[in-house]
Coordinates of C-alpha atoms and ligand atoms in Angstrom, one line a residue:
X1 CA -8.5 -26.9 -12.6
X2 CA -12.2 -26.6 -13.9
X3 CA -12.2 -23.8 -16.8
X4 CA -15.3 -22.7 -18.6
X5 CA -15.7 -21.8 -22.0
X6 CA -16.6 -18.1 -23.1
X7 CA -20.1 -17.2 -22.5
X8 CA -22.2 -15.9 -25.4
X9 CA -21.9 -12.1 -24.8
X10 CA -17.9 -12.4 -24.8
X11 CA -18.1 -14.5 -28.2
X12 CA -20.6 -11.9 -29.6
X13 CA -18.1 -9.2 -28.4
X14 CA -15.1 -10.7 -30.1
X15 CA -17.0 -11.5 -33.5
X16 CA -17.9 -7.6 -33.4
X17 CA -14.0 -6.9 -32.8
X18 CA -12.9 -9.2 -35.9
X19 CA -15.3 -6.6 -37.8
X20 CA -14.4 -3.3 -36.4
X21 CA -10.5 -3.6 -36.0
X22 CA -8.1 -3.3 -38.9
X23 CA -7.1 -6.8 -39.6
X24 CA -6.5 -6.0 -43.2
X25 CA -3.4 -4.1 -41.9
X26 CA -0.5 -6.7 -41.6
X27 CA 2.5 -4.6 -41.9
X28 CA 3.4 -5.5 -38.4
X29 CA 3.8 -9.1 -39.3
X30 CA 6.1 -8.3 -42.3
X31 CA 8.2 -5.8 -40.0
X32 CA 8.4 -8.5 -37.2
X33 CA 9.8 -11.3 -39.7
X34 CA 11.8 -9.1 -41.7
X35 CA 15.6 -10.1 -41.3
X36 CA 14.9 -13.3 -39.7
X37 CA 18.3 -15.1 -39.3
X38 CA 17.4 -18.2 -37.1
X39 CA 16.4 -19.1 -33.8
X40 CA 17.3 -21.8 -30.9
X41 CA 17.0 -25.3 -32.0
X42 CA 15.2 -25.9 -28.5
X43 CA 13.7 -22.6 -27.3
X44 CA 13.8 -23.5 -23.7
X45 CA 16.4 -21.8 -21.8
X46 CA 17.5 -23.5 -18.4
X47 CA 19.5 -22.5 -15.5
X48 CA 22.3 -24.3 -13.8
X49 CA 20.0 -26.6 -12.3
X50 CA 18.1 -27.7 -15.3
X51 CA 15.2 -25.7 -14.2
X52 CA 13.4 -24.0 -17.2
X53 CA 13.5 -20.1 -17.0
X54 CA 12.3 -19.3 -20.4
X55 CA 10.0 -21.5 -22.6
X56 CA 9.3 -19.9 -26.0
X57 CA 8.0 -23.4 -27.0
X58 CA 5.4 -23.1 -24.6
X59 CA 3.5 -20.4 -26.8
X60 CA 3.4 -22.8 -30.0
X61 CA -0.2 -22.6 -29.6
X62 CA -0.3 -19.1 -30.8
X63 CA -1.0 -19.6 -34.6
X64 CA -3.9 -19.2 -36.9
X65 CA -7.1 -17.5 -35.9
X66 CA -8.1 -16.5 -32.3
X67 CA -10.0 -19.0 -30.2
X68 CA -13.1 -17.3 -28.6
X69 CA -11.3 -17.5 -25.3
X70 CA -8.9 -14.8 -26.2
X71 CA -9.4 -11.2 -27.5
X72 CA -8.7 -11.2 -31.3
X73 CA -6.7 -8.1 -30.8
X74 CA -4.6 -9.5 -28.1
X75 CA -4.2 -12.8 -29.9
X76 CA -2.8 -10.9 -32.8
X77 CA -0.3 -8.9 -30.6
X78 CA 0.7 -12.1 -28.7
X79 CA 1.4 -14.0 -31.9
X80 CA 3.8 -11.2 -32.9
X81 CA 5.5 -10.8 -29.8
X82 CA 6.0 -14.7 -29.1
X83 CA 8.2 -14.6 -32.5
X84 CA 11.5 -15.7 -31.4
X85 CA 15.1 -15.7 -32.9
X86 CA 17.9 -13.5 -34.2
X87 CA 17.0 -10.6 -36.6
X88 CA 19.0 -8.3 -38.6
X89 CA 17.9 -4.7 -38.2
X90 CA 20.4 -3.4 -40.7
X91 CA 23.7 -4.8 -41.8
X92 CA 25.5 -4.2 -38.7
X93 CA 22.6 -4.0 -36.2
X94 CA 20.9 -7.3 -34.7
X95 CA 18.3 -8.0 -32.3
X96 CA 17.5 -11.3 -30.3
X97 CA 13.6 -11.1 -29.8
X98 CA 11.2 -13.5 -28.0
X99 CA 13.7 -14.9 -25.6
X100 CA 12.4 -12.7 -22.7
X101 CA 10.2 -10.0 -22.1
X102 CA 12.6 -7.5 -23.6
X103 CA 14.7 -7.4 -26.9
X104 CA 18.4 -7.5 -26.8
X105 CA 20.2 -5.7 -29.5
X106 CA 23.7 -6.0 -30.9
X107 CA 25.5 -3.0 -32.7
X108 CA 28.8 -4.1 -34.5
X109 CA 32.1 -2.2 -33.9
X110 CA 35.3 -2.2 -35.3
X111 CA 36.5 -5.0 -33.5
X112 CA 33.6 -6.6 -31.6
X113 CA 29.9 -6.1 -30.5
X114 CA 28.0 -3.6 -28.4
X115 CA 25.2 -5.1 -26.5
X116 CA 22.0 -3.0 -25.9
X117 CA 19.9 -4.1 -23.1
X118 CA 20.8 -7.6 -21.9
X119 CA 17.6 -9.0 -20.9
X120 CA 16.3 -10.0 -17.2
X121 CA 18.3 -13.0 -16.5
X122 CA 21.8 -14.0 -17.1
X123 CA 20.6 -17.4 -18.7
X124 CA 18.5 -15.7 -21.2
X125 CA 21.0 -13.0 -21.9
X126 CA 23.7 -15.7 -22.4
X127 CA 21.5 -17.6 -24.7
X128 CA 20.8 -14.6 -26.8
X129 CA 24.4 -13.7 -27.0
X130 CA 25.3 -17.3 -28.2
X131 CA 22.5 -17.2 -30.7
X132 CA 23.9 -14.1 -32.0
X133 CA 27.6 -15.2 -32.2
X134 CA 26.2 -18.6 -34.1
X135 CA 25.1 -16.4 -36.8
X136 CA 27.5 -13.4 -36.8
X137 CA 30.8 -15.0 -35.5
X138 CA 32.5 -15.0 -32.1
X139 CA 32.8 -11.3 -31.8
X140 CA 33.9 -9.9 -28.3
X141 CA 31.5 -7.7 -26.4
X142 CA 33.3 -4.4 -26.8
X143 CA 30.9 -2.3 -24.8
X144 CA 27.2 -2.3 -23.2
X145 CA 24.3 0.0 -23.0
X146 CA 21.4 0.1 -20.5
X147 CA 18.7 2.3 -22.0
X148 CA 16.8 2.6 -18.7
X149 CA 16.4 1.6 -15.2
X150 CA 14.1 -1.3 -15.4
X151 CA 15.3 -4.8 -14.7
X152 CA 14.4 -6.1 -18.1
X153 CA 17.0 -4.1 -19.5
X154 CA 20.1 -4.7 -17.5
X155 CA 19.2 -7.9 -15.2
X156 CA 20.9 -10.2 -17.6
X157 CA 24.4 -8.5 -17.8
X158 CA 26.2 -11.1 -16.0
X159 CA 25.2 -13.5 -18.8
X160 CA 27.1 -11.1 -21.1
X161 CA 30.3 -10.5 -19.3
X162 CA 31.4 -11.2 -15.6
X163 CA 32.1 -8.4 -13.3
X164 CA 36.0 -9.4 -13.2
X165 CA 36.2 -9.7 -16.6
X166 CA 34.4 -6.2 -17.4
X167 CA 36.6 -4.4 -14.8
X168 CA 39.7 -6.4 -16.3
X169 CA 39.1 -5.3 -19.7
X170 CA 37.8 -1.6 -18.7
X171 CA 34.6 -2.4 -20.7
X172 CA 32.6 0.6 -21.3
X173 CA 29.0 0.2 -19.9
X174 CA 26.7 3.4 -20.6
X175 CA 23.6 4.1 -19.0
X176 CA 21.3 7.3 -18.1
X177 CA 22.4 9.2 -15.0
X178 CA 21.1 7.9 -11.9
X179 CA 20.3 4.3 -13.4
X180 CA 21.4 2.2 -10.5
X181 CA 19.7 4.2 -7.6
X182 CA 16.5 4.2 -9.4
X183 CA 16.9 0.4 -10.5
X184 CA 17.6 -1.0 -6.8
X185 CA 15.0 1.4 -5.1
X186 CA 12.2 0.7 -7.4
X187 CA 12.4 -3.0 -6.4
X188 CA 13.2 -2.7 -2.6
X189 CA 11.2 -0.3 -0.8
X190 CA 7.7 -1.5 -2.1
X191 CA 9.3 -4.6 -3.7
X192 CA 7.1 -7.3 -1.5
X193 CA 3.9 -5.9 -2.7
X194 CA 4.9 -5.1 -6.2
X195 CA 6.4 -8.8 -6.7
X196 CA 3.1 -10.4 -5.4
X197 CA 0.9 -8.1 -7.8
X198 CA 3.5 -8.8 -10.5
X199 CA 2.6 -12.4 -10.3
X200 CA -1.0 -11.5 -11.1
X201 CA 0.2 -9.0 -13.7
X202 CA 2.3 -11.4 -15.8
X203 CA 0.3 -14.3 -15.2
X204 CA 3.2 -16.2 -13.8
X205 CA 1.2 -18.8 -12.2
X206 CA -1.0 -19.4 -15.1
X207 CA -0.8 -22.2 -17.6
X208 CA 0.1 -21.1 -21.0
X209 CA -2.7 -21.7 -23.5
X210 CA -6.1 -20.3 -25.2
X211 CA -7.9 -20.2 -21.7
X212 CA -4.6 -19.3 -19.7
X213 CA -1.6 -17.0 -20.1
X214 CA -1.2 -15.8 -23.8
X215 CA 1.0 -12.8 -23.4
X216 CA 1.5 -9.8 -21.5
X217 CA 1.3 -7.3 -24.6
X218 CA 5.0 -6.0 -24.3
X219 CA 6.2 -9.4 -24.4
X220 CA 5.1 -12.7 -23.8
X221 CA 6.3 -12.8 -19.9
X222 CA 9.1 -12.3 -17.8
X223 CA 12.0 -14.9 -17.6
X224 CA 12.4 -16.5 -14.1
X225 CA 16.4 -17.0 -14.1
X226 CA 19.0 -15.1 -12.3
X227 CA 19.3 -11.4 -12.6
X228 CA 22.2 -9.2 -11.7
X229 CA 24.1 -6.0 -12.8
X230 CA 27.4 -5.1 -13.8
X231 CA 27.3 -1.3 -12.8
X232 CA 27.7 1.3 -15.5
X233 CA 31.2 3.1 -15.9
X234 CA 29.8 5.9 -17.8
X235 CA 26.9 7.9 -16.9
X236 CA 25.2 9.8 -19.9
X237 CA 23.9 13.1 -18.4
X238 CA 23.4 15.6 -21.4
X239 CA 21.3 15.6 -24.7
X240 CA 23.7 15.9 -27.7
X241 CA 26.3 13.9 -25.8
X242 CA 28.5 11.7 -28.2
X243 CA 30.5 8.7 -27.0
X244 CA 32.5 6.7 -29.2
X245 CA 32.6 2.8 -28.4
X246 CA 34.6 0.4 -30.5
X247 CA 34.7 3.1 -33.1
X248 CA 30.9 3.6 -33.4
X249 CA 29.8 6.9 -32.5
X250 CA 26.5 7.1 -30.3
X251 CA 24.6 10.4 -30.0
X252 CA 22.4 10.4 -27.0
X253 CA 19.3 12.1 -26.0
X254 CA 18.2 12.3 -22.3
X255 CA 14.4 11.2 -21.6
X256 CA 14.3 11.2 -17.8
X257 CA 11.0 10.8 -16.1
X258 CA 9.2 8.9 -19.0
X259 CA 8.7 5.4 -19.1
X260 CA 11.4 5.1 -16.4
X261 CA 13.0 7.7 -14.0
X262 CA 16.3 7.2 -15.9
X263 CA 16.1 6.6 -19.4
X264 CA 17.8 7.7 -22.8
X265 CA 17.6 7.4 -26.5
X266 CA 20.5 7.4 -29.0
X267 CA 21.4 7.5 -32.8
X268 CA 23.9 5.5 -34.3
X269 CA 24.8 7.6 -37.2
X270 CA 27.1 4.9 -38.9
X271 CA 24.0 2.7 -39.5
X272 CA 21.3 5.7 -39.4
X273 CA 19.7 3.9 -36.8
X274 CA 17.5 5.3 -34.0
X275 CA 17.1 3.3 -30.6
X276 CA 13.9 4.6 -28.7
X277 CA 14.3 2.6 -25.5
X278 CA 10.9 1.8 -24.3
X279 CA 9.3 5.2 -25.4
X280 CA 8.1 4.1 -28.7
X281 CA 6.9 0.6 -28.6
X282 CA 4.2 -1.3 -30.6
X283 CA 1.4 -0.8 -28.0
X284 CA 0.1 1.9 -25.6
X285 CA 2.4 1.7 -22.7
X286 CA 1.6 1.8 -18.8
X287 CA 1.9 5.2 -17.4
X288 CA 0.8 3.2 -14.0
X289 CA 1.9 -0.6 -14.1
X290 CA -0.7 -2.4 -12.6
X291 CA 1.6 -4.1 -10.3
X292 CA 2.1 -0.8 -8.7
X293 CA 4.6 2.2 -9.2
X294 CA 4.9 5.9 -9.2
X295 CA 2.9 7.4 -12.0
X296 CA 4.7 8.4 -15.1
X297 CA 4.4 11.7 -16.9
X298 CA 2.8 11.4 -20.4
X299 CA 3.3 15.3 -20.8
X300 CA 7.1 15.1 -20.6
X301 CA 7.0 11.5 -22.4
X302 CA 5.4 13.5 -25.4
X303 CA 7.7 16.3 -24.9
X304 CA 10.9 14.1 -25.4
X305 CA 9.3 12.4 -28.7
X306 CA 8.9 15.6 -30.4
X307 CA 12.4 16.4 -29.4
X308 CA 13.4 13.1 -30.6
X309 CA 11.8 13.7 -34.3
X310 CA 13.6 17.1 -34.2
X311 CA 16.9 15.9 -33.5
X312 CA 17.1 12.6 -35.3
X313 CA 14.3 12.7 -37.9
X314 CA 16.4 13.4 -40.5
X315 CA 19.1 11.2 -39.8
X316 CA 17.6 7.8 -39.2
X317 CA 16.5 5.1 -41.6
X318 CA 15.4 2.5 -39.1
X319 CA 14.1 2.8 -35.6
X320 CA 14.3 0.1 -33.0
X321 CA 13.3 -0.2 -29.3
X322 CA 14.0 -2.7 -26.5
X323 CA 10.7 -4.3 -27.2
X324 CA 8.8 -5.4 -30.3
X325 CA 10.2 -5.1 -33.8
X326 CA 11.8 -2.3 -35.7
X327 CA 10.4 0.4 -38.1
X328 CA 11.9 0.9 -41.3
X329 CA 11.9 3.9 -43.6
X330 CA 12.5 7.7 -42.6
X331 CA 9.2 8.7 -43.4
X332 CA 7.3 5.7 -41.5
X333 CA 9.6 6.0 -38.5
X334 CA 9.1 9.6 -38.0
X335 CA 5.2 9.1 -38.6
X336 CA 5.2 6.6 -36.0
X337 CA 7.0 8.5 -33.4
X338 CA 4.4 11.2 -34.1
X339 CA 1.7 8.9 -33.6
X340 CA 3.1 7.8 -30.1
X341 CA 3.7 11.2 -29.2
X342 CA 0.2 12.2 -29.9
X343 CA -1.2 9.2 -28.1
X344 CA 0.6 10.0 -24.8
X345 CA -0.4 13.8 -25.2
X346 CA -4.0 13.3 -26.2
X347 CA -4.5 11.1 -22.9
X348 CA -2.8 13.7 -20.8
X349 CA -4.5 16.6 -22.4
X350 CA -7.9 15.3 -22.7
X351 CA -7.8 13.8 -19.2
X352 CA -6.9 17.1 -17.8
X353 CA -9.5 18.9 -19.8
X354 CA -12.1 16.8 -18.5
X355 CA -11.1 16.4 -14.7
X356 CA -11.3 20.4 -14.8
X357 CA -15.0 19.9 -15.7
X358 CA -15.3 18.2 -12.7
X359 CA -15.1 14.3 -13.8
X360 CA -13.5 11.8 -11.7
X361 CA -10.9 9.3 -13.0
X362 CA -13.4 6.5 -13.3
X363 CA -15.9 8.6 -15.1
X364 CA -13.3 10.0 -17.6
X365 CA -11.9 6.6 -18.1
X366 CA -15.5 5.3 -19.0
X367 CA -16.3 8.2 -21.6
X368 CA -12.8 8.5 -23.0
X369 CA -12.4 7.9 -26.9
X370 CA -9.2 8.1 -29.0
X371 CA -9.2 9.8 -32.0
X372 CA -10.2 7.3 -35.0
X373 CA -7.1 8.0 -36.9
X374 CA -4.9 6.9 -33.7
X375 CA -7.3 4.2 -32.9
X376 CA -6.9 2.4 -36.2
X377 CA -3.1 2.1 -35.6
X378 CA -2.4 -1.2 -34.0
X379 CA 0.6 0.3 -32.1
X380 CA -1.7 2.5 -29.9
X381 CA -3.8 -0.4 -28.6
X382 CA -3.6 -0.9 -24.8
X383 CA -2.1 -4.5 -24.6
X384 CA 0.2 -3.4 -21.7
X385 CA -1.3 0.0 -20.7
X386 CA -4.8 0.8 -21.4
X387 CA -6.7 3.9 -22.0
X388 CA -8.8 3.0 -19.0
X389 CA -5.8 2.5 -16.2
X390 CA -3.9 5.2 -18.1
X391 CA -6.5 7.9 -17.6
X392 CA -7.0 7.0 -14.0
X393 CA -3.4 7.5 -13.7
X394 CA -3.0 10.7 -14.9
X395 CA -6.0 11.7 -12.5
X396 CA -4.1 10.1 -9.7
X397 CA -0.6 12.1 -10.7
X398 CA -2.4 15.4 -10.5
X399 CA -5.2 15.0 -8.0
X400 CA -4.6 11.7 -6.1
X401 CA -6.9 9.1 -4.8
X402 CA -9.7 11.5 -3.7
X403 CA -12.4 12.7 -6.1
X404 CA -13.5 15.4 -4.0
X405 CA -17.0 14.0 -3.2
X406 CA -16.9 14.2 0.6
X407 CA -19.2 10.7 0.7
X408 CA -16.0 9.1 -0.6
X409 CA -13.7 10.9 1.8
X410 CA -14.2 8.4 4.5
X411 CA -16.0 5.4 3.4
X412 CA -15.7 1.8 5.3
X413 CA -12.6 -0.4 4.0
X414 CA -13.7 -3.1 1.9
X415 CA -14.6 -5.8 4.1
X416 CA -16.7 -3.6 6.7
X417 CA -18.2 -2.2 3.7
X418 CA -19.0 -5.8 2.1
X419 CA -20.7 -6.8 5.3
X420 CA -23.1 -3.7 5.1
X421 CA -23.7 -4.0 1.5
X422 CA -24.5 -7.7 1.7
X423 CA -26.8 -7.2 4.7
X424 CA -28.6 -4.3 2.8
X425 CA -29.1 -6.4 -0.2
X426 CA -30.5 -9.3 2.0
X427 CA -27.7 -11.6 2.8
X428 CA -25.0 -13.6 0.7
X429 CA -27.2 -16.0 -1.0
X430 CA -29.2 -13.2 -2.4
X431 CA -26.4 -11.3 -3.4
X432 CA -24.9 -14.3 -5.3
X433 CA -28.3 -14.8 -6.9
X434 CA -27.9 -11.1 -8.2
X435 CA -24.7 -11.7 -9.5
X436 CA -26.0 -14.8 -11.4
X437 CA -28.3 -12.7 -13.0
X438 CA -25.7 -10.0 -14.1
X439 CA -23.4 -13.0 -15.3
X440 CA -26.2 -14.5 -17.5
X441 CA -26.9 -11.1 -18.7
X442 CA -23.3 -10.4 -19.7
X443 CA -22.9 -7.7 -17.2
X444 CA -19.7 -9.2 -15.8
X445 CA -18.4 -6.0 -14.0
X446 CA -21.3 -5.7 -11.9
X447 CA -21.2 -9.4 -11.2
X448 CA -17.6 -9.1 -10.2
X449 CA -18.6 -6.1 -7.9
X450 CA -21.3 -7.9 -6.3
X451 CA -19.2 -11.2 -5.8
X452 CA -16.1 -9.1 -4.6
X453 CA -18.6 -7.8 -1.7
X454 CA -20.0 -11.4 -1.3
X455 CA -16.5 -12.9 -0.7
X456 CA -15.3 -10.2 1.5
X457 CA -18.4 -10.7 3.6
X458 CA -18.4 -14.4 3.5
X459 CA -14.9 -15.8 2.3
X460 CA -15.7 -19.2 2.8
X461 CA -19.2 -19.4 0.7
X462 CA -18.6 -21.9 -2.0
X463 CA -21.1 -20.4 -4.4
X464 CA -19.8 -17.2 -4.3
X465 CA -16.2 -18.1 -5.0
X466 CA -17.0 -20.2 -7.7
X467 CA -19.1 -17.7 -9.5
X468 CA -16.6 -15.0 -8.6
X469 CA -13.9 -17.2 -10.3
X470 CA -16.3 -17.8 -13.3
X471 CA -17.2 -14.2 -13.7
X472 CA -13.1 -13.1 -13.5
X473 CA -12.3 -15.8 -16.1
X474 CA -15.1 -14.3 -18.7
X475 CA -13.5 -11.0 -17.9
X476 CA -10.1 -12.4 -18.7
X477 CA -11.3 -13.8 -22.1
X478 CA -12.8 -10.5 -22.9
X479 CA -9.6 -8.1 -22.4
X480 CA -7.7 -6.9 -25.1
X481 CA -5.0 -5.9 -22.5
X482 CA -2.6 -8.6 -21.9
X483 CA -1.8 -7.7 -18.1
X484 CA -5.7 -7.2 -17.4
X485 CA -6.4 -10.8 -18.8
X486 CA -3.4 -12.0 -16.6
X487 CA -4.9 -10.3 -13.3
X488 CA -8.3 -11.6 -14.1
X489 CA -7.2 -15.2 -14.7
X490 CA -4.8 -15.0 -11.8
X491 CA -7.8 -14.1 -9.4
X492 CA -9.7 -16.9 -10.8
X493 CA -7.0 -19.3 -10.0
X494 CA -6.7 -18.3 -6.5
X495 CA -10.3 -18.4 -5.7
X496 CA -10.3 -21.8 -7.0
X497 CA -7.0 -23.2 -5.8
X498 CA -5.8 -20.9 -3.2
X499 CA -3.0 -18.4 -3.1
X500 CA 0.1 -18.8 -5.5
X501 CA 2.0 -16.3 -3.4
X502 CA 5.0 -14.7 -5.2
X503 CA 6.0 -17.1 -8.0
X504 CA 9.0 -14.5 -9.1
X505 CA 10.8 -12.6 -6.5
X506 CA 12.4 -9.5 -7.9
X507 CA 14.8 -8.4 -5.3
X508 CA 17.5 -10.4 -6.4
X509 CA 20.7 -10.5 -4.1
X510 CA 23.1 -9.2 -6.7
X511 CA 20.7 -6.0 -7.1
X512 CA 20.1 -5.5 -3.3
X513 CA 23.7 -5.5 -3.0
X514 CA 23.8 -2.1 -5.2
X515 CA 21.9 -0.3 -2.2
X516 CA 23.6 2.4 -0.6
X517 CA 24.0 2.3 3.0
X518 CA 21.3 5.1 3.2
X519 CA 18.9 3.1 1.0
X520 CA 19.7 0.0 3.3
X521 CA 18.6 1.9 6.4
X522 CA 15.6 3.3 4.7
X523 CA 14.7 -0.3 3.9
X524 CA 15.1 -1.4 7.4
X525 CA 13.0 1.7 8.5
X526 CA 10.2 0.6 6.1
X527 CA 9.9 -2.8 8.2
X528 CA 9.9 -1.3 11.7
X529 CA 6.6 -2.6 13.3
X530 CA 5.6 1.1 14.4
X531 CA 3.0 0.2 17.2
X532 CA 5.6 -2.5 18.8
X533 CA 8.3 0.1 18.4
X534 CA 6.4 3.3 19.9
X535 CA 7.8 3.1 23.4
X536 CA 11.6 2.5 22.3
X537 CA 14.3 4.9 22.5
X538 CA 17.6 3.3 20.9
X539 CA 20.7 5.0 19.9
X540 CA 23.3 2.7 18.1
X541 CA 26.2 3.6 16.2
X542 CA 26.7 1.5 13.0
X543 CA 30.2 1.4 11.5
X544 CA 30.5 -0.1 8.2
X545 CA 34.1 -1.8 8.4
X546 CA 34.3 -2.3 4.7
X547 CA 33.2 1.2 3.6
X548 CA 34.9 2.9 6.4
X549 CA 31.6 4.9 7.1
X550 CA 29.6 5.2 10.1
X551 CA 25.9 6.1 10.9
X552 CA 24.1 7.2 13.9
X553 CA 21.1 4.9 14.1
X554 CA 18.2 6.1 16.3
X555 CA 14.7 4.6 17.1
X556 CA 12.2 6.6 18.6
X557 CA 8.4 7.1 18.2
X558 CA 8.4 3.9 16.1
X559 CA 10.8 5.7 13.5
X560 CA 14.1 4.7 12.4
X561 CA 16.5 7.4 11.4
X562 CA 20.2 7.1 10.0
X563 CA 22.5 10.0 10.1
X564 CA 26.3 9.6 9.0
X565 CA 28.4 10.9 11.6
X566 CA 31.4 9.6 13.3
X567 CA 31.0 7.1 16.4
X568 CA 30.6 9.2 19.7
X569 CA 30.3 8.2 23.4
X570 CA 26.7 8.5 24.1
X571 CA 25.5 5.6 21.8
X572 CA 24.1 2.7 23.9
X573 CA 25.9 0.3 21.6
X574 CA 28.6 0.6 18.7
X575 CA 27.7 -2.3 16.2
X576 CA 30.6 -3.1 13.7
X577 CA 29.9 -4.9 10.6
X578 CA 30.3 -4.9 6.7
X579 CA 27.9 -3.9 4.2
X580 CA 27.0 -7.3 3.1
X581 CA 26.2 -8.4 6.6
X582 CA 24.0 -5.5 7.3
X583 CA 22.1 -6.6 3.8
X584 CA 22.0 -10.1 5.4
X585 CA 20.4 -8.4 8.1
X586 CA 17.8 -6.7 6.3
X587 CA 16.9 -10.0 4.6
X588 CA 16.2 -11.4 8.1
X589 CA 19.4 -13.2 8.9
X590 CA 20.2 -12.1 12.2
X591 CA 22.5 -14.8 13.6
X592 CA 25.4 -15.4 11.2
X593 CA 28.9 -14.1 12.4
X594 CA 30.4 -11.1 11.4
X595 CA 28.8 -8.6 13.8
X596 CA 30.7 -7.0 16.7
X597 CA 28.9 -5.2 19.3
X598 CA 30.4 -2.8 22.1
X599 CA 28.4 -1.6 24.8
X600 CA 24.8 -2.8 25.4
X601 CA 24.4 -5.8 23.1
X602 CA 20.7 -6.1 24.1
X603 CA 19.9 -2.7 22.1
X604 CA 20.7 -4.6 18.9
X605 CA 18.5 -7.4 19.7
X606 CA 15.6 -5.1 20.6
X607 CA 16.0 -3.0 17.5
X608 CA 15.9 -6.6 15.4
X609 CA 13.1 -7.7 17.4
X610 CA 10.6 -5.3 16.2
X611 CA 11.6 -5.5 12.6
X612 CA 8.4 -7.0 10.7
X613 CA 9.2 -8.1 7.1
X614 CA 6.6 -8.0 4.4
X615 CA 4.5 -10.9 3.5
X616 CA 5.1 -12.2 -0.1
X617 CA 1.6 -14.2 0.2
X618 CA -0.7 -11.5 1.1
X619 CA -4.5 -12.3 0.1
X620 CA -5.8 -10.1 -3.0
X621 CA -9.3 -11.6 -4.1
X622 CA -10.3 -12.8 -0.5
X623 CA -10.0 -10.8 2.7
Ligands
ZN701 ZN1 11.3 -3.1 -20.6

């Protein structure tokens, strides 16, 4: 694939960053290297079929000064995040970092070890556990903690322990209340769109290198092995609750509705160590992840950080999280939690102040400046979240997509708008000419806007596509944010080479299996092709034979509704099947055995005939 070098405007911007940013502060490097015990001889992790699911060696290029094709601040962050191996946090607590997007921690107990947040894939988690044991002895796993409901904090559980062994040994698995429901729902309802967009966000289709993917800020990227879940045996519900596992007391703080809907922090008094899950990391986190999600609440996030300082601040000598490196020293860790608290609260409060003056999200984002005292702390920089998209997310959380201006209430959609703009500007060739001038002047944002219109007007216009790809590439080179860079470079890649679809699916079968019957029916309802189902009026009883539960499923007005009730005589058909078979149906497998239909069999066929699953290859940068 053809790639360009950075244009002078990008090189000049990077030169300024090198002067203006606090590169003299190297504390993060000392912390990221502290306690290093060793790493894998070959840091490539493969699955059963020999497919590489994690390749830390691929980031070997991250050394020395930043090349001009990477923002020097992002280069610095990636250099830190790419470090991999087993690290001692304190004697008794260890972390494997750099072998997945997230960090897996180990808390040693009286007889074995408690695993905290077993990564995304069973392969990476198993490799992390093996690395730990290589250095710390063959200790049995005596407990597991999932700090929150995101896949990178429980997905590799099956690499730590099998479901059978966990059940047989009565292994305690602790998690914040509601974790499983949130975990599966998040990746299913809007899952197809999120997974396609996550491909852009993490740069899964990009080559790694100075002109490609260099990291995602929060970690390098996501592993691509096999996720699953071993369901928790104990839900933590209350702040102040203590649980003793393998002789180690754990004192919990609930932090729901922060970075994840179900999240917790905990203190380990034995080691004077505080785990802050994903609420205190070494970057500005997302309030709205670019792959798409519900907007998070920075105000409650800040509240729980204040509470953490109050509850634990005089009892912790080290703080660790499930991304990035720890912070040592009571004074330093309390100060850092305070800085992170102020970061999220400043974003929240100032965005509200400005929107109450009538500014829109885009206007606030453009004007927003962080306090210089926060800005000079590396860990406040937007490598994963950004001030720009977080401000817009806060606006969205409070006021939604509409900015109140009636001209923007009902504009044409992108393609119709593009046709009109392009015609008004004198045709697509003229638009490309204007974009070329903007590109040469370094106004890449305007060039991208023009070329977006050009390509949505004339998707086959080679000159527009090529310049659009070049423009997105330069925007990528200029981005401090890892996920912005990945978005830009992914867009450039698709313009040059065509769609790469969804490189990494997130709805793993083992997770989908955790859906409740109600969630499965919701997920089926989402796939009903409304217009094709407008005139249908169906009534089925669905008996889930393995659960001994029955649902009345109706389809009318294009709406599928399921209500739990015993089968009754007035259904057009009664369908008996086990839950896994219903899940297979959701996944599009209609013909496998295991489905018994009494009554009018055509009714089920009619229903299945109007299901319309998502498209994992939908277009993004072209219409
Ligand atoms: Zn995470």
